[in-house]
PDB file of C-alpha atoms and ligand atoms in Angstrom:
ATOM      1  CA  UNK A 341      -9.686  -7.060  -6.064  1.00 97.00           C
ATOM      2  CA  UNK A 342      -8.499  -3.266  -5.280  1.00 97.00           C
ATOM      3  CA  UNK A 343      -8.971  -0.580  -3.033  1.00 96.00           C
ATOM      4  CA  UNK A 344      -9.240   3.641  -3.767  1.00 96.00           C
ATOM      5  CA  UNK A 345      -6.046   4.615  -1.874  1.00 95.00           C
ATOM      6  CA  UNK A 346      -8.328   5.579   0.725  1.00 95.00           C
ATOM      7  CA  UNK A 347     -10.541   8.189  -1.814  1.00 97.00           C
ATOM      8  CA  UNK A 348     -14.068   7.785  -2.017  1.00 97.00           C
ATOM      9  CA  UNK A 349     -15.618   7.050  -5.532  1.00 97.00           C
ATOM     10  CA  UNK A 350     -18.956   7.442  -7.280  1.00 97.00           C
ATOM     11  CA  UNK A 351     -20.002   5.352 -10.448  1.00 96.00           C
ATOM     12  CA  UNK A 352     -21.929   5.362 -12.525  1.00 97.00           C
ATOM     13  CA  UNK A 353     -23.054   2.953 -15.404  1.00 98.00           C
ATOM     14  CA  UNK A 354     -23.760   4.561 -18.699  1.00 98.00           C
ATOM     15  CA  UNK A 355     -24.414   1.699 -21.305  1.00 98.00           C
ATOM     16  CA  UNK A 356     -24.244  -2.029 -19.904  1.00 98.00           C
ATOM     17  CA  UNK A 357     -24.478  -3.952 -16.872  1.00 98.00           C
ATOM     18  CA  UNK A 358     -21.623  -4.175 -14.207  1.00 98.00           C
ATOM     19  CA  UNK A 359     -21.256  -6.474 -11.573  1.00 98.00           C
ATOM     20  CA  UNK A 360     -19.529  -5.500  -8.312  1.00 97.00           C
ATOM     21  CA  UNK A 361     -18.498  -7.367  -5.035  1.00 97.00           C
ATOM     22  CA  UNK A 362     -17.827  -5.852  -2.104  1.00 96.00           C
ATOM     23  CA  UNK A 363     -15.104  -7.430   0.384  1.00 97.00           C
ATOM     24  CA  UNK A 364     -14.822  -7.170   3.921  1.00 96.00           C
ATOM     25  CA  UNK A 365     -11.264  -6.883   5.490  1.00 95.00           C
ATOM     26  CA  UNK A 366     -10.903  -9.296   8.426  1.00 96.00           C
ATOM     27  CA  UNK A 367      -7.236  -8.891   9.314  1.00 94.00           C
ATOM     28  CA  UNK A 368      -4.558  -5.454   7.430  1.00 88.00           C
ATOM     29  CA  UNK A 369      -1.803  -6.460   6.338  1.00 84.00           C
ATOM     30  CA  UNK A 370       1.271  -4.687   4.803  1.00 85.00           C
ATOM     31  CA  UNK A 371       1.919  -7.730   2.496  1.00 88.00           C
ATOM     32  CA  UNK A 372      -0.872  -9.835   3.153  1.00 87.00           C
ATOM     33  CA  UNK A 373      -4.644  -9.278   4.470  1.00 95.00           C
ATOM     34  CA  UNK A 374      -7.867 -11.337   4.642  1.00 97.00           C
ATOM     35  CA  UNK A 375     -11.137 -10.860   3.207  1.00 97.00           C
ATOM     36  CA  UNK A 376     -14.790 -11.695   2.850  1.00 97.00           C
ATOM     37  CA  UNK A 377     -17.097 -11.149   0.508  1.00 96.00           C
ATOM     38  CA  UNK A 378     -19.400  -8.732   1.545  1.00 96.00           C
ATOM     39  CA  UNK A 379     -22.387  -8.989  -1.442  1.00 96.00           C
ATOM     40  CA  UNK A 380     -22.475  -8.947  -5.049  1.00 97.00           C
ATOM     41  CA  UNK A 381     -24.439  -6.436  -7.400  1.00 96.00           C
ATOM     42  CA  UNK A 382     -25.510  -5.883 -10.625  1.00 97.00           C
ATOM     43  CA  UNK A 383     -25.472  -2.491 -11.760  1.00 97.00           C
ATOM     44  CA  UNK A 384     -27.299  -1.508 -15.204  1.00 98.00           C
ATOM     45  CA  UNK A 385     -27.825   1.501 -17.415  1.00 98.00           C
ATOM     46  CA  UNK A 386     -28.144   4.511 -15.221  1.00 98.00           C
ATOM     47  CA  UNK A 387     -27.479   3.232 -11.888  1.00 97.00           C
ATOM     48  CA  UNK A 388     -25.072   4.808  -9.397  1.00 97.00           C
ATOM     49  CA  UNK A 389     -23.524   3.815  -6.353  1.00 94.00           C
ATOM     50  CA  UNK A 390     -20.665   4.840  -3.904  1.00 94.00           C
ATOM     51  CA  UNK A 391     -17.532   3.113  -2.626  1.00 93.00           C
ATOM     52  CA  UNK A 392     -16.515   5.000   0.397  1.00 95.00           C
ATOM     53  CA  UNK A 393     -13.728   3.376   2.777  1.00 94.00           C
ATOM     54  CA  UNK A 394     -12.997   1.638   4.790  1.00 91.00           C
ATOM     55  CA  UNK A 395     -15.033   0.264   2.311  1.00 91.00           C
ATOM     56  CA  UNK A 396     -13.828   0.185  -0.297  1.00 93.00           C
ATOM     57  CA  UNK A 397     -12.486  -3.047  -1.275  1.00 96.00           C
ATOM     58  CA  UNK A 398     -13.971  -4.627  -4.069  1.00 97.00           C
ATOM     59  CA  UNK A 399     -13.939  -6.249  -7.936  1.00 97.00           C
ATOM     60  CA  UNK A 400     -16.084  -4.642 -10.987  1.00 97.00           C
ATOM     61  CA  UNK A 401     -16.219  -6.239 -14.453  1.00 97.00           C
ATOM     62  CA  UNK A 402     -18.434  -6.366 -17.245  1.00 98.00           C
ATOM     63  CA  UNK A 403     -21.585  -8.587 -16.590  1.00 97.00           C
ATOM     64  CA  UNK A 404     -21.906  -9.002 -20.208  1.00 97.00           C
ATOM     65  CA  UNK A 405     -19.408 -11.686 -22.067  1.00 97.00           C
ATOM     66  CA  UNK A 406     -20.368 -10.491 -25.359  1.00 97.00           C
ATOM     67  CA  UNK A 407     -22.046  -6.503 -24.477  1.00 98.00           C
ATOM     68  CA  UNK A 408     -20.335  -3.202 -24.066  1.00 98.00           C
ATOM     69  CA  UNK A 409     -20.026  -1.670 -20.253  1.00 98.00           C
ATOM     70  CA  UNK A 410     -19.167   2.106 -20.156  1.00 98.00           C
ATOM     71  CA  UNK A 411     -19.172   3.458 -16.873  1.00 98.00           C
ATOM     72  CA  UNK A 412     -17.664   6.802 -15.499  1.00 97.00           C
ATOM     73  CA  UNK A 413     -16.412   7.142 -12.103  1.00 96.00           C
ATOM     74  CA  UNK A 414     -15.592  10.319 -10.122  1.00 97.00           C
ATOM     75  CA  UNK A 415     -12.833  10.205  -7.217  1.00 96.00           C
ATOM     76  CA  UNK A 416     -12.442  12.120  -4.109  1.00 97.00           C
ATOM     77  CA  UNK A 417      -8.871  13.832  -5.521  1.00 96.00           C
ATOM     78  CA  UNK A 418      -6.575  12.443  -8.107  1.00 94.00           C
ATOM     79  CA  UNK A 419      -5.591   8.616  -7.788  1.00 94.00           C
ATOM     80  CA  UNK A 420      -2.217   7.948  -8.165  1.00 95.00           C
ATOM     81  CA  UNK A 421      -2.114   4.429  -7.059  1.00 96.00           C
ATOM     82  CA  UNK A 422      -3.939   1.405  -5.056  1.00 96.00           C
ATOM     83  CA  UNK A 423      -3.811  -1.799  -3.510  1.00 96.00           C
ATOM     84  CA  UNK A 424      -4.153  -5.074  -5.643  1.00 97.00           C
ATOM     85  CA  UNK A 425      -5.439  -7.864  -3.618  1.00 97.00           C
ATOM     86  CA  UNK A 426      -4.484 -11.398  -5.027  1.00 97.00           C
ATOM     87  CA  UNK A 427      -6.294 -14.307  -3.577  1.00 96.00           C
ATOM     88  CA  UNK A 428      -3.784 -16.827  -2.064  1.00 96.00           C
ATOM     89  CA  UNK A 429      -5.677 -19.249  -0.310  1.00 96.00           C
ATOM     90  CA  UNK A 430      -8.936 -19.396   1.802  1.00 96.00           C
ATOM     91  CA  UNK A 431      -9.591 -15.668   2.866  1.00 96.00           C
ATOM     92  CA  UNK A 432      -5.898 -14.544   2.416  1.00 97.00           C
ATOM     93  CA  UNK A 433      -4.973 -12.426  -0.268  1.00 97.00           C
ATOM     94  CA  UNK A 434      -1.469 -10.957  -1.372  1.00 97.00           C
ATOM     95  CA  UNK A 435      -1.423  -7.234  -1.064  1.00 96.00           C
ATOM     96  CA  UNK A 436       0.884  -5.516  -4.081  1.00 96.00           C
ATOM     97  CA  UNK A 437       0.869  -1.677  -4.744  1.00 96.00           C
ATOM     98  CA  UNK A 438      -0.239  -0.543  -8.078  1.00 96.00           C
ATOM     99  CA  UNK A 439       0.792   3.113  -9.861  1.00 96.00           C
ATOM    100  CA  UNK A 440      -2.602   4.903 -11.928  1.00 94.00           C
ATOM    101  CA  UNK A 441      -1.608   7.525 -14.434  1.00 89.00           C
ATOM    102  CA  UNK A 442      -3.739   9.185 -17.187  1.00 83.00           C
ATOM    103  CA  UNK A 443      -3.087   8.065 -21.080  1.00 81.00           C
ATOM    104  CA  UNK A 444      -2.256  11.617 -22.310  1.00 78.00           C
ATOM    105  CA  UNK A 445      -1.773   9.880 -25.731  1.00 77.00           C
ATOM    106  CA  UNK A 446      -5.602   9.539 -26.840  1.00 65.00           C
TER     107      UNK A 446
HETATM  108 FE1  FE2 B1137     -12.525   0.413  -8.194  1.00 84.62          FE
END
């Protein structure tokens, strides 16, 4: 699970199916937080949708075990880094801080 850094995000899914689940936060944390899941959807060729904070915690992946998912999203400003969430136990989840950069390489 991640967040945005606080940036809103549009997506959208150009080839494929994605499936995203929203998370509630129950309790901040700077280490550690708790969560909920707040609903689970599958998005498929052509749909859009918004992750706007607070939020704006959630997992995406690939529906598909054996099809291609392309999907494009568009940020509020550049992202630089986020919040990793890793489940502990129950609804408690270890917060870590993650740095984004841009592959200038391909
Ligand atoms: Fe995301």
């Amino acid at each position: 699970m991640h967040d945005h850094a606080g940036l809103w995000c549009v997506e959208g899914v150009w080839e494929g199916q994605l499936e995203i689940t929203q998370y509630e936060c129950l309790e901040g944390g700077e280490d550690c937080c708790r969560f909920r899941p707040a609903g689970t959807i599958n998005a498929g060729t052509g749909s859009a949708g918004s992750l706007i904070p607070p939020h704006e915690y959630h997992t995406i992946r690939n529906a598909s075990d054996d099809a291609i998912a392309i999907s494009l999203h568009i940020y509020q400003a550049p992202i630089t880094c986020c919040s990793i969430f890793e489940r502990l136990e129950g609804d408690r989840y270890r917060r870590s801080a993650r740095e984004l950069s841009i592959d200038n390489d391909a």
